[in-house]
PDB file of C-alpha atoms and ligand atoms in Angstrom:
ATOM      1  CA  UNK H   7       0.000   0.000   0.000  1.00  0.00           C
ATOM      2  CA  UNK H   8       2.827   2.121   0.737  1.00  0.00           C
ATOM      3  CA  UNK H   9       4.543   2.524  -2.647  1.00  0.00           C
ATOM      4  CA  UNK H  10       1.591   3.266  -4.354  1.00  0.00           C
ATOM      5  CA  UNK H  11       0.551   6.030  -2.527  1.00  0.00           C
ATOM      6  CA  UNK H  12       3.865   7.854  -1.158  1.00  0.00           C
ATOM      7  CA  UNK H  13       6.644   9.337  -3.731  1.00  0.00           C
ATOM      8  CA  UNK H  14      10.129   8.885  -1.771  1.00  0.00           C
ATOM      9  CA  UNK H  15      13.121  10.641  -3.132  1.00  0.00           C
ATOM     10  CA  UNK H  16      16.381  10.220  -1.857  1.00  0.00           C
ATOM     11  CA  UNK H  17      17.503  13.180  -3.841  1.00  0.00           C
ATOM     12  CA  UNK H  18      15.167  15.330  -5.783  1.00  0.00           C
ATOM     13  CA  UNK H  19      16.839  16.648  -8.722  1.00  0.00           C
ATOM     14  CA  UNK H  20      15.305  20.602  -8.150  1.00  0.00           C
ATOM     15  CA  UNK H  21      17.156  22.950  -7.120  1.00  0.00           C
ATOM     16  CA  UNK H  22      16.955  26.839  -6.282  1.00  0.00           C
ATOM     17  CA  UNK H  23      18.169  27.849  -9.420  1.00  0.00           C
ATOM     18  CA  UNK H  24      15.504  26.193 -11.472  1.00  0.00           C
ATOM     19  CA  UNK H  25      13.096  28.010  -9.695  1.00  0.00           C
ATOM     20  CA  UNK H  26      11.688  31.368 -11.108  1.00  0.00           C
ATOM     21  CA  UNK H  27      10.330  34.497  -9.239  1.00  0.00           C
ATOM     22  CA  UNK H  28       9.227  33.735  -5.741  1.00  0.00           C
ATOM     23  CA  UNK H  29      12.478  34.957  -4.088  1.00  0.00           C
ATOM     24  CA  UNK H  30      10.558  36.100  -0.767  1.00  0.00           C
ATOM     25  CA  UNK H  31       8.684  32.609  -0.859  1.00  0.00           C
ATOM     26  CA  UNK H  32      12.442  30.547  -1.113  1.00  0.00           C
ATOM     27  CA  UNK H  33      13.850  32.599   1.259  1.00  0.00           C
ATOM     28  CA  UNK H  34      10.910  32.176   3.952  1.00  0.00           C
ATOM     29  CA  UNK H  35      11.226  28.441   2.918  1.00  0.00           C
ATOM     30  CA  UNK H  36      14.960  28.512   3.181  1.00  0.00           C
ATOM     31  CA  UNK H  37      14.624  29.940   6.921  1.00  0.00           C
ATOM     32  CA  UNK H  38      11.915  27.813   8.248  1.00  0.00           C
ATOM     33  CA  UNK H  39      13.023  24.926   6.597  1.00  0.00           C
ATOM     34  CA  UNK H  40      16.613  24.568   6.027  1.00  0.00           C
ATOM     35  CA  UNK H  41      17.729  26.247   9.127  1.00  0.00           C
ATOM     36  CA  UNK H  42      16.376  23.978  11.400  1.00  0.00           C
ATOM     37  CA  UNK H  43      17.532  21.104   9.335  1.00  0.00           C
ATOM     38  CA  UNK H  44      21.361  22.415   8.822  1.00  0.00           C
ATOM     39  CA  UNK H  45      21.851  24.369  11.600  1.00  0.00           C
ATOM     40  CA  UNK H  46      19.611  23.355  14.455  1.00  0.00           C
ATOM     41  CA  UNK H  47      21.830  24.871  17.510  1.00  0.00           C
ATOM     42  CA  UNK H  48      20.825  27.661  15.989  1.00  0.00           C
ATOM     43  CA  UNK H  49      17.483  27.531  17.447  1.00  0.00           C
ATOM     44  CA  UNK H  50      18.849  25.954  20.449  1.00  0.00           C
ATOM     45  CA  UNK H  51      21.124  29.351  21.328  1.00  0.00           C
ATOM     46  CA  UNK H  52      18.514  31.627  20.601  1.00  0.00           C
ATOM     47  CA  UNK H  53      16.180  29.562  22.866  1.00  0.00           C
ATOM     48  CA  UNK H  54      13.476  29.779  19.954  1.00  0.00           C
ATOM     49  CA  UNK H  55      11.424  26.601  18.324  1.00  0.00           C
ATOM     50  CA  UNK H  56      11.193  26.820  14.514  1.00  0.00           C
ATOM     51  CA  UNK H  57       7.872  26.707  12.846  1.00  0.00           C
ATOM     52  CA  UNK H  58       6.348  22.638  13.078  1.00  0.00           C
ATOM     53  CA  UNK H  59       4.896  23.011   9.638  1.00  0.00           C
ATOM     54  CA  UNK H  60       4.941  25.521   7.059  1.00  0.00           C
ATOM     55  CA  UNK H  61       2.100  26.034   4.522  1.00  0.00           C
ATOM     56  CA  UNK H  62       2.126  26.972   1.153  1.00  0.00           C
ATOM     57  CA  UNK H  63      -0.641  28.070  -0.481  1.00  0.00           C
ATOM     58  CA  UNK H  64      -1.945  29.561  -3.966  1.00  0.00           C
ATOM     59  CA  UNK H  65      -3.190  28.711  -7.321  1.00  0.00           C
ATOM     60  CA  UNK H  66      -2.324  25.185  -9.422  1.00  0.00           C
ATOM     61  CA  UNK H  67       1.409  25.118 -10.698  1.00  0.00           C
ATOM     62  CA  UNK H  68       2.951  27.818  -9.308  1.00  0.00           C
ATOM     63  CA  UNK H  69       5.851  26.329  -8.140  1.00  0.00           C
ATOM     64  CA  UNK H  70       4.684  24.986  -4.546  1.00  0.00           C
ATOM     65  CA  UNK H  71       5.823  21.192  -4.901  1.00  0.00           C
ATOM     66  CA  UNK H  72       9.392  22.765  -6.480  1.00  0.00           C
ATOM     67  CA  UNK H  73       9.705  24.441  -3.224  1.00  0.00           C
ATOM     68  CA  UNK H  74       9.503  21.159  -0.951  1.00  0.00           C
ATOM     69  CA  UNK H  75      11.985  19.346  -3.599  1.00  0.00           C
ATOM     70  CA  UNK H  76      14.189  22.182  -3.523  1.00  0.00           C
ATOM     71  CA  UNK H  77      14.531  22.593   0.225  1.00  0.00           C
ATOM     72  CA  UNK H  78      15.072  18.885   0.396  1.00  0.00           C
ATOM     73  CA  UNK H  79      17.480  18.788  -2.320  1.00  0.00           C
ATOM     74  CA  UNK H  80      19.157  21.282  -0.477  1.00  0.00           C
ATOM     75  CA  UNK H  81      19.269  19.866   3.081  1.00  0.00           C
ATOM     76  CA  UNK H  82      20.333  16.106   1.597  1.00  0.00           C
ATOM     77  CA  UNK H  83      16.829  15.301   3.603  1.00  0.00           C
ATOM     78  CA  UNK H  84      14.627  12.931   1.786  1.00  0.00           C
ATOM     79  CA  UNK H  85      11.490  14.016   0.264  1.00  0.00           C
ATOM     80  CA  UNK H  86       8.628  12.200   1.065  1.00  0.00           C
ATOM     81  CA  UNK H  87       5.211  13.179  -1.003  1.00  0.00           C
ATOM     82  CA  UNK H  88       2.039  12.007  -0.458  1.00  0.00           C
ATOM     83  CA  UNK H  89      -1.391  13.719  -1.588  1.00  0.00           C
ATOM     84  CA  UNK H  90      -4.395  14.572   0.875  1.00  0.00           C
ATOM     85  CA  UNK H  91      -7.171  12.956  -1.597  1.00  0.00           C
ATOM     86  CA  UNK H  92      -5.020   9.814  -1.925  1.00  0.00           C
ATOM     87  CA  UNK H  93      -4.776   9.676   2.201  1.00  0.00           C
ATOM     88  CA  UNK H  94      -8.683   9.312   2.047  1.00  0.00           C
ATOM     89  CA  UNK H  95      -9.954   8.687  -1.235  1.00  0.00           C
ATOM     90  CA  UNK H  96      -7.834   5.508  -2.334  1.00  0.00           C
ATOM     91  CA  UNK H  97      -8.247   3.424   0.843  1.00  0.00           C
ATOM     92  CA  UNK H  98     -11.341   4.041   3.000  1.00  0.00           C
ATOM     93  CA  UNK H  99     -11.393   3.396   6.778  1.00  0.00           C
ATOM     94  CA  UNK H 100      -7.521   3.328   6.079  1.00  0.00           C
ATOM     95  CA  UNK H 101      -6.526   7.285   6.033  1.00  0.00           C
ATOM     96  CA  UNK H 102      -5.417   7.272   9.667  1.00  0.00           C
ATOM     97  CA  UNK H 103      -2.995   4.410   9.661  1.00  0.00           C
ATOM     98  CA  UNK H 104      -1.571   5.914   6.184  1.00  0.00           C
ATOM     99  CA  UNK H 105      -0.858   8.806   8.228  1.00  0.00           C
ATOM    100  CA  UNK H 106       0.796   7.019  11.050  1.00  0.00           C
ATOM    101  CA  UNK H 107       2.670   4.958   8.208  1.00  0.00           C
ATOM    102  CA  UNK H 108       3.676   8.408   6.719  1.00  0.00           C
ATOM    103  CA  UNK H 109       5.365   9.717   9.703  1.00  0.00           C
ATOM    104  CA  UNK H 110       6.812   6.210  10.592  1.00  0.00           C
ATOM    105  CA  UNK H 111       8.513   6.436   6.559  1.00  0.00           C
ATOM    106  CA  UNK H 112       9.543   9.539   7.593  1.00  0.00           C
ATOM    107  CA  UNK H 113      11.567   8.803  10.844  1.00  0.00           C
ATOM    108  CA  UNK H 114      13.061   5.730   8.696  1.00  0.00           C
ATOM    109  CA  UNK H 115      14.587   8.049   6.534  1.00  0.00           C
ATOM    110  CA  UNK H 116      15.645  11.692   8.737  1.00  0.00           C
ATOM    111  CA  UNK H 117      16.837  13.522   7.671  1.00  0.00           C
ATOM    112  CA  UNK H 118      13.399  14.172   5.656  1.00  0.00           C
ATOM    113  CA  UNK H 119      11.019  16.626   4.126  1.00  0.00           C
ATOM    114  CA  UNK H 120       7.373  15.421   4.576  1.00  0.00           C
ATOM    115  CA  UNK H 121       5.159  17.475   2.176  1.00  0.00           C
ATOM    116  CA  UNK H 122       1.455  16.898   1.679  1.00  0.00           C
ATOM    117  CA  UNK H 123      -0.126  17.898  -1.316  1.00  0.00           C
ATOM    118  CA  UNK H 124      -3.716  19.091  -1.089  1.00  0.00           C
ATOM    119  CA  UNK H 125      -4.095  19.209   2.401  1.00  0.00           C
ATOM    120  CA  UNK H 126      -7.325  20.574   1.994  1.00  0.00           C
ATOM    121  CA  UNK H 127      -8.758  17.121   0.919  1.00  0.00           C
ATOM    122  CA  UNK H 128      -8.330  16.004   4.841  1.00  0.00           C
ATOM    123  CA  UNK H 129      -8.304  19.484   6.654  1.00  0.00           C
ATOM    124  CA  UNK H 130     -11.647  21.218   4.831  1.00  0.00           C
ATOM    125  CA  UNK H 131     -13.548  22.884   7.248  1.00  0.00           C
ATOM    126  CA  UNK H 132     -16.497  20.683   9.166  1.00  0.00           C
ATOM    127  CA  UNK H 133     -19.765  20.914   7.353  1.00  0.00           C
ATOM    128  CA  UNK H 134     -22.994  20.218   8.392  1.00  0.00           C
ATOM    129  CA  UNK H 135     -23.747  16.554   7.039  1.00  0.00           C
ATOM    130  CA  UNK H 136     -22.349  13.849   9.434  1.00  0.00           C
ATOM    131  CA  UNK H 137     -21.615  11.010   6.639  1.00  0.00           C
ATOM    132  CA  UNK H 138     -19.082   8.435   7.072  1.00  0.00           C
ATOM    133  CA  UNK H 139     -16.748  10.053   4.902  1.00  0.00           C
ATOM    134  CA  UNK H 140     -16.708  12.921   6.993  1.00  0.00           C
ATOM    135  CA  UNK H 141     -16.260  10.671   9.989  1.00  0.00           C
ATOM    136  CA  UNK H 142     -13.385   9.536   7.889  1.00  0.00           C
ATOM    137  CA  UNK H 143     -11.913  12.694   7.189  1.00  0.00           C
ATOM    138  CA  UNK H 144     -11.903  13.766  10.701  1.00  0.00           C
ATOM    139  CA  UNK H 145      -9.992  10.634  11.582  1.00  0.00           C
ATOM    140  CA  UNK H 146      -7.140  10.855   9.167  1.00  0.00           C
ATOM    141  CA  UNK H 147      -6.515  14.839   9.984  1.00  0.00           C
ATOM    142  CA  UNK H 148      -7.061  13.990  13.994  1.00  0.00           C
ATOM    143  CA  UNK H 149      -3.822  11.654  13.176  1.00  0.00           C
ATOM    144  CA  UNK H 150      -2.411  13.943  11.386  1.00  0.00           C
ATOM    145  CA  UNK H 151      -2.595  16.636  14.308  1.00  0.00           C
ATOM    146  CA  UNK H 152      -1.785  14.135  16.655  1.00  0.00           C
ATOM    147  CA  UNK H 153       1.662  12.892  14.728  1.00  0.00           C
ATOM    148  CA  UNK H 154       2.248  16.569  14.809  1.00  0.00           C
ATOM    149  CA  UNK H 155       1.744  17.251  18.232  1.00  0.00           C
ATOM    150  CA  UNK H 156       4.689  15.045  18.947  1.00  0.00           C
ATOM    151  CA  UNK H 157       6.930  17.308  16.775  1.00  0.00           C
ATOM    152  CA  UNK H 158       9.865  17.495  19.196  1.00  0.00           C
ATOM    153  CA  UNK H 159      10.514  14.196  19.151  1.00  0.00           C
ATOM    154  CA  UNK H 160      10.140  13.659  15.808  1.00  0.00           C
ATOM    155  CA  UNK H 161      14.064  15.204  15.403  1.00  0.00           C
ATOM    156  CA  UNK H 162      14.915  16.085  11.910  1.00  0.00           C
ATOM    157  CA  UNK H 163      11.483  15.933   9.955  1.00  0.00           C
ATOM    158  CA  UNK H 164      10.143  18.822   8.554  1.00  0.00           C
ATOM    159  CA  UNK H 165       6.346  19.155   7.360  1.00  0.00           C
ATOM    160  CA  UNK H 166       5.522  21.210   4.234  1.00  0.00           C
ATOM    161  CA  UNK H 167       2.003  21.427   3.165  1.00  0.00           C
ATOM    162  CA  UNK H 168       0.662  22.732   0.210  1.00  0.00           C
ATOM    163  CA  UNK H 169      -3.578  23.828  -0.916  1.00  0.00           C
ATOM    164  CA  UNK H 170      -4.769  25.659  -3.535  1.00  0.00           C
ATOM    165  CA  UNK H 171      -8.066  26.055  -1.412  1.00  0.00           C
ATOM    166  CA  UNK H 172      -6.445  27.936   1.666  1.00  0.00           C
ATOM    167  CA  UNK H 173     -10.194  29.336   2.119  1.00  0.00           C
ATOM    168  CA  UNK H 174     -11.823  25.962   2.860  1.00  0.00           C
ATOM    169  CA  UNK H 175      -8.778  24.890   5.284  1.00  0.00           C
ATOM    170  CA  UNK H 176     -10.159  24.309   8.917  1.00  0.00           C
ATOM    171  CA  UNK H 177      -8.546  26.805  11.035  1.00  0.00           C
ATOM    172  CA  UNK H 178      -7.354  24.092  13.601  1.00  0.00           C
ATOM    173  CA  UNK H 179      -4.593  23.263  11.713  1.00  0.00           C
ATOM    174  CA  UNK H 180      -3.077  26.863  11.714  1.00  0.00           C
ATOM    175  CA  UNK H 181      -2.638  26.772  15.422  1.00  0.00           C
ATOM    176  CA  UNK H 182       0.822  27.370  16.930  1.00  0.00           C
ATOM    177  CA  UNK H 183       2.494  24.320  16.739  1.00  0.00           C
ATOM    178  CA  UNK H 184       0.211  23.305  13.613  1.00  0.00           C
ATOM    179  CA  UNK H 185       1.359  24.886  10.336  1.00  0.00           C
ATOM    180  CA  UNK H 186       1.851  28.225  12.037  1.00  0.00           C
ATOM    181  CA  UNK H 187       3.883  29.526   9.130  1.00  0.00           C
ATOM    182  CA  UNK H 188       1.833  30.440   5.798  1.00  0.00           C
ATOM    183  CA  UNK H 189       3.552  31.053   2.555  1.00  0.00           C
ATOM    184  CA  UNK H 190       1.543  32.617   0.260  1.00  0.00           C
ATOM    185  CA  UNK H 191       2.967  30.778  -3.297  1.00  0.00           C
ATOM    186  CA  UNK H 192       1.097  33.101  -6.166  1.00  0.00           C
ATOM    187  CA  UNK H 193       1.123  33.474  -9.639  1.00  0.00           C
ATOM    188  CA  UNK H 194       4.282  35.005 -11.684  1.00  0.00           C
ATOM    189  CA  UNK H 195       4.238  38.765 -12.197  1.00  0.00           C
ATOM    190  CA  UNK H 196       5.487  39.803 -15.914  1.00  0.00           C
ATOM    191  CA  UNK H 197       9.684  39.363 -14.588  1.00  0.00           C
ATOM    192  CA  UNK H 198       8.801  36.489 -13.101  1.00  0.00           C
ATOM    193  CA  UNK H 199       7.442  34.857 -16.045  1.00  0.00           C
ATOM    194  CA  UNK H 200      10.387  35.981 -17.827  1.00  0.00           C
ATOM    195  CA  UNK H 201      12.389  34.279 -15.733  1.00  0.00           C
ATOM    196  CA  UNK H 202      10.574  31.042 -15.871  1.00  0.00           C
ATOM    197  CA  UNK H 203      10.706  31.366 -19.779  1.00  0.00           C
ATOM    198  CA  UNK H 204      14.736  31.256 -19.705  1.00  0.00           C
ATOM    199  CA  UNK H 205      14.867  28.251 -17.163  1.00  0.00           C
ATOM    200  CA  UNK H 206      12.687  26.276 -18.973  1.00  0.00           C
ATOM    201  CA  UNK H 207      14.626  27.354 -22.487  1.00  0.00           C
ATOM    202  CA  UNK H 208      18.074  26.796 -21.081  1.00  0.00           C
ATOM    203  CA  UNK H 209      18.239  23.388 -22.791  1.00  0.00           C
ATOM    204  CA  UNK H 210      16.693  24.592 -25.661  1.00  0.00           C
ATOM    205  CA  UNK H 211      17.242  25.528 -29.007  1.00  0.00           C
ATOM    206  CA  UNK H 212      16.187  28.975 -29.432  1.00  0.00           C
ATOM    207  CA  UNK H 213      16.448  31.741 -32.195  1.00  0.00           C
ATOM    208  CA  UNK H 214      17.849  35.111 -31.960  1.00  0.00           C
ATOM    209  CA  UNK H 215      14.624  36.189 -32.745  1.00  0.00           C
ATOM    210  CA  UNK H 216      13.057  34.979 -29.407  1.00  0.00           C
ATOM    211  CA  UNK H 217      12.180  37.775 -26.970  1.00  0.00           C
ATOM    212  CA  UNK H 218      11.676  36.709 -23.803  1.00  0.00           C
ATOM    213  CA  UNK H 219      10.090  39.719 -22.063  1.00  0.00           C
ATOM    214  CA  UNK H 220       7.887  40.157 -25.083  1.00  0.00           C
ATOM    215  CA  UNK H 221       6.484  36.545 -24.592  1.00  0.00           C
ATOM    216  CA  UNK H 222       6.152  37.362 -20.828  1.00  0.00           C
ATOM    217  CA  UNK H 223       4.075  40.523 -21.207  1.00  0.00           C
ATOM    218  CA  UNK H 224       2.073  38.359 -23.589  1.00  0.00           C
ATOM    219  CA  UNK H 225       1.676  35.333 -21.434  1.00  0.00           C
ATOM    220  CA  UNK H 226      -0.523  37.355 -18.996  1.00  0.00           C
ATOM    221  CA  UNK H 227      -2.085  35.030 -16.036  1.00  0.00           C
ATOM    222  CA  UNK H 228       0.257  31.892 -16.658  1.00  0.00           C
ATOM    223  CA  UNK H 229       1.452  29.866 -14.081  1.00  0.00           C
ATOM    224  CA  UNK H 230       5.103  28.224 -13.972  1.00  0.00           C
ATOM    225  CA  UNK H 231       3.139  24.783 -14.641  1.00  0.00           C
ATOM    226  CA  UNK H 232       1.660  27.281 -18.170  1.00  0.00           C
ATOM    227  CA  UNK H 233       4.797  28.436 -18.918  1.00  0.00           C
ATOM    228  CA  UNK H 234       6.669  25.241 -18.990  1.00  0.00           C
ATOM    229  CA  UNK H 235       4.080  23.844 -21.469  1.00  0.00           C
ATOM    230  CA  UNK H 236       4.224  26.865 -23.531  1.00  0.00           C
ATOM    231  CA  UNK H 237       8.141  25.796 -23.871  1.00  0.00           C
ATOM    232  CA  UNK H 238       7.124  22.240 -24.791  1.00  0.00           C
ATOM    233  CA  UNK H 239       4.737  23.595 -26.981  1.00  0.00           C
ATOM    234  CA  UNK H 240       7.005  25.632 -28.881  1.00  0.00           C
ATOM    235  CA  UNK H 241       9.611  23.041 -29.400  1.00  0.00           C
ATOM    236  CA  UNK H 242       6.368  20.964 -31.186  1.00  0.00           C
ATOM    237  CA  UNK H 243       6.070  23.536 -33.170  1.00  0.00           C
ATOM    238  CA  UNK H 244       9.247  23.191 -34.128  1.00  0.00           C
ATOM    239  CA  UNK H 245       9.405  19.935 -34.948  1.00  0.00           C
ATOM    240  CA  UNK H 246       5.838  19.855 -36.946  1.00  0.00           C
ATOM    241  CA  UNK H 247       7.743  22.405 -39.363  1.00  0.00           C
ATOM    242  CA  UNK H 248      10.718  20.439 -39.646  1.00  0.00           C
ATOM    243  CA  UNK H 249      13.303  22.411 -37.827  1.00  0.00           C
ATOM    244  CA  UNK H 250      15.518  21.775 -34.715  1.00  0.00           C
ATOM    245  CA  UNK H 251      15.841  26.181 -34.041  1.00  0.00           C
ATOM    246  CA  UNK H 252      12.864  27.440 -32.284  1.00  0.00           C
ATOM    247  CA  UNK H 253      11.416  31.069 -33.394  1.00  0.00           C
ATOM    248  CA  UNK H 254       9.371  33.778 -31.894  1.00  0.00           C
ATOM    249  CA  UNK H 255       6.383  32.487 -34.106  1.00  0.00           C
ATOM    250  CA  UNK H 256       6.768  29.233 -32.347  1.00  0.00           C
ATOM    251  CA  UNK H 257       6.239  30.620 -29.209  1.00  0.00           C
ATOM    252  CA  UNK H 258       3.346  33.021 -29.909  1.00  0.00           C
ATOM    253  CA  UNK H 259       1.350  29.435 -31.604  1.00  0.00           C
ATOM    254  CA  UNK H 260       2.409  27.956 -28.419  1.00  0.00           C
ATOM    255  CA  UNK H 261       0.788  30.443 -26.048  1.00  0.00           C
ATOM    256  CA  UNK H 262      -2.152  30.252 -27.576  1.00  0.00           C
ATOM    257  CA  UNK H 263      -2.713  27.312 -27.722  1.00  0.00           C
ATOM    258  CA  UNK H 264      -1.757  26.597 -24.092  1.00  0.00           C
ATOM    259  CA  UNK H 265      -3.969  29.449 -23.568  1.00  0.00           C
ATOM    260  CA  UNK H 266      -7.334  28.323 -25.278  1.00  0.00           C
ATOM    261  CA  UNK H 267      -6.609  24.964 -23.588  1.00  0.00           C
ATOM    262  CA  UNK H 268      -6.518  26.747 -20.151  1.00  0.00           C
ATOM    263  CA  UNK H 269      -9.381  28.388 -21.040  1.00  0.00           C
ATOM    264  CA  UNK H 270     -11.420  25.474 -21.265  1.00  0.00           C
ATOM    265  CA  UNK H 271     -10.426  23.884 -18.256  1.00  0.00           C
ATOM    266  CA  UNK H 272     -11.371  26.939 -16.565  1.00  0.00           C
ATOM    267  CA  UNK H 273     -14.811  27.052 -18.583  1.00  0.00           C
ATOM    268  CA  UNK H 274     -15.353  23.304 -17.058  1.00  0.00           C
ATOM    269  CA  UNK H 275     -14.700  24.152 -13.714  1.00  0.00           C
ATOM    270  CA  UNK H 276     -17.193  26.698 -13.136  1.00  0.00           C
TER     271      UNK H 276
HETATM  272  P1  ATP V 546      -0.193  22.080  -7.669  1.00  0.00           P
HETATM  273  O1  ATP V 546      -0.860  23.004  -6.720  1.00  0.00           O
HETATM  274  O2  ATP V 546      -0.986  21.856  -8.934  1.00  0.00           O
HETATM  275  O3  ATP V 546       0.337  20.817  -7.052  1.00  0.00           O
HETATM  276  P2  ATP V 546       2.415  23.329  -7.577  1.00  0.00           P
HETATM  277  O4  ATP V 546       2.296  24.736  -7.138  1.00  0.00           O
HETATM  278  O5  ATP V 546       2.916  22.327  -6.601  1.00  0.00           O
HETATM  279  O6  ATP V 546       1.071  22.876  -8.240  1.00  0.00           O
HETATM  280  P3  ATP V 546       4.653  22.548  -9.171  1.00  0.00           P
HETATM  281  O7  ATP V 546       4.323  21.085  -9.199  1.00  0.00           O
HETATM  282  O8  ATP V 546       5.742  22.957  -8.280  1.00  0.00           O
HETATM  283  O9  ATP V 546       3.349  23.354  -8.845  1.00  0.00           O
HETATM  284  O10 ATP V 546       4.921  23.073 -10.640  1.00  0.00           O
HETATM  285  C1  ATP V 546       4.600  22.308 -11.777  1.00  0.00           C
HETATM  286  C2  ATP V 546       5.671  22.505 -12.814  1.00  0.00           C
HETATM  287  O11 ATP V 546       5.565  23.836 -13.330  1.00  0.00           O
HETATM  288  C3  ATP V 546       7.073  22.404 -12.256  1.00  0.00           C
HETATM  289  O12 ATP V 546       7.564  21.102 -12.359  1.00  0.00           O
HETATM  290  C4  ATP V 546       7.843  23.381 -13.108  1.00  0.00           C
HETATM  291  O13 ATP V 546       8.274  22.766 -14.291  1.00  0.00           O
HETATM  292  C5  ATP V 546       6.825  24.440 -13.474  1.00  0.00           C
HETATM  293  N1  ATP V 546       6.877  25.613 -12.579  1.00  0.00           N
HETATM  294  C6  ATP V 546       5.900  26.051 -11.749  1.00  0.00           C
HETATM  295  N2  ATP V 546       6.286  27.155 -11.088  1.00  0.00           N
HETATM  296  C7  ATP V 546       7.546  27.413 -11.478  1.00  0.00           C
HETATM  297  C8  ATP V 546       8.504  28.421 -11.127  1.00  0.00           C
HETATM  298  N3  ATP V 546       8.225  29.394 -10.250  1.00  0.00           N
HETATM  299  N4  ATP V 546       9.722  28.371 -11.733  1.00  0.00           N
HETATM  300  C9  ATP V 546      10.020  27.415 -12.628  1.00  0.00           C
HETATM  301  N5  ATP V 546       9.154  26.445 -12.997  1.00  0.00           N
HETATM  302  C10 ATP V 546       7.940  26.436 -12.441  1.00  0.00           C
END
């Protein structure tokens, strides 16, 4: 049950430099979560306790799970991933234990980076009906807080959660010694898009003609995860004609169409 439901990585292969933008966010990151993991007598001289968990939080793809893989990559901590809708969607009646297994994974391999995706699946706020799934939701985040609870003697595991929901989060789980530290992860401004364009192009074979900034200004409201395909994209576009040198006209056919894609999906959610 284990291996199909947590991602363990000895060694992520993201690191700071492949992220773009979101300097504040890496350095927040960098404090809360390195630190204690590289330097804890830090905390000890001070006579402070870092953060339990830290919380990231904003829209799909914006570079949230990079974060976690960074920091990890960083520390030499393994990265252990598991999603909040796989903790009690996949196995019902067996959230809880998963939990307990998750932390138990964790102390196996400290140092370690613990980040669960879409906490909000098992952390929404109570609503009125009283189904068994709710029942079961309550149990696997009542683990959850429990496991975290017992922080100090959990040594050198970190806990990095991530939502794009932050407003249907139950508030319980922000309390000190919760995740008392929110990151707010959002989308790239224009620089920050540019940015993203030239890490995702670095192994790429682009024309003189290619103008970053232009394509950032154009790429209004794209995430990392957006920008990244519009690379992709590009490169297709390449190919389709025949050519291994990727142009400006690549790149505007590959915005929009990663655009009128993104447009559906947003058309299907509402
Ligand atoms: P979700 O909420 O959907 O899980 P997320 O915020 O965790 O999304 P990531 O999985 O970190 O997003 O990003 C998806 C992909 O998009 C990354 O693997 C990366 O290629 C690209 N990406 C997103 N944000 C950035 C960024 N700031 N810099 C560089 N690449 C990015």
């Amino acid at each position: 049950v284990r291996a199909r439901v947590m991602e363990v990585t000895e060694s992520p292969e993201v690191g700071y430099e492949d992220i773009g933008g979101l300097e504040d966010q890496l350095q927040e990151v960098r404090e809360t979560v390195e630190m204690p993991l590289d330097r804890p007598e830090m905390f000890d001289d001070v006579g402070i306790q870092p953060p339990s968990g830290v919380l990231l939080y904003g829209p799909p793809g914006t570079g949230k799970t990079m974060l976690a893989k960074a920091v990890a990559n960083k520390t030499d901590a393994t990265f252990i991933k598991m999603a909040g809708s796989e903790l009690v969607h996949k196995f019902i009646g067996e959230g809880a234990k998963l939990v307990r297994d998750l932390f138990e994974v964790a102390r196996e391999h400290e140092p370690a980076v613990l980040f669960i995706d879409e906490i909000d699946a098992i952390a929404a706020k109570r609503t009125e009906s009283k189904t068994s799934g709710d029942a079961e939701v309550q149990r696997t985040m009542m683990q959850l807080l429990s496991e975290m609870d017992g922080f100090e003697d959990r040594g050198d595991i970190r806990i990095i959660a991530a939502t794009n929901r932050f407003d249907m989060l139950d508030r319980a789980i922000l309390r000190p010694g919760r995740f008392d530290r929110l990151i707010e992860v959002p989308k790239p401004d224009a620089e920050g898009r540019e940015l993203i364009f030239e890490i995702h192009t670095r192994d790429m074979n682009v024309a003189d003609d290619v103008d970053f900034a232009e394509l950032a200004t154009l790429a209004e409201e794209a995430s990392g995860a957006d920008v990244k395909a519009i690379c992709t994209e590009a490169g297709m576009f390449a190919i389709r004609d025949d050519r291994t040198e990727i142009r400006m006209e690549d790149f505007r056919s590959a915005w929009e169409k990663v655009n009128a894609e993104s447009d559906g999906v947003a058309d299907v959610s509402k």
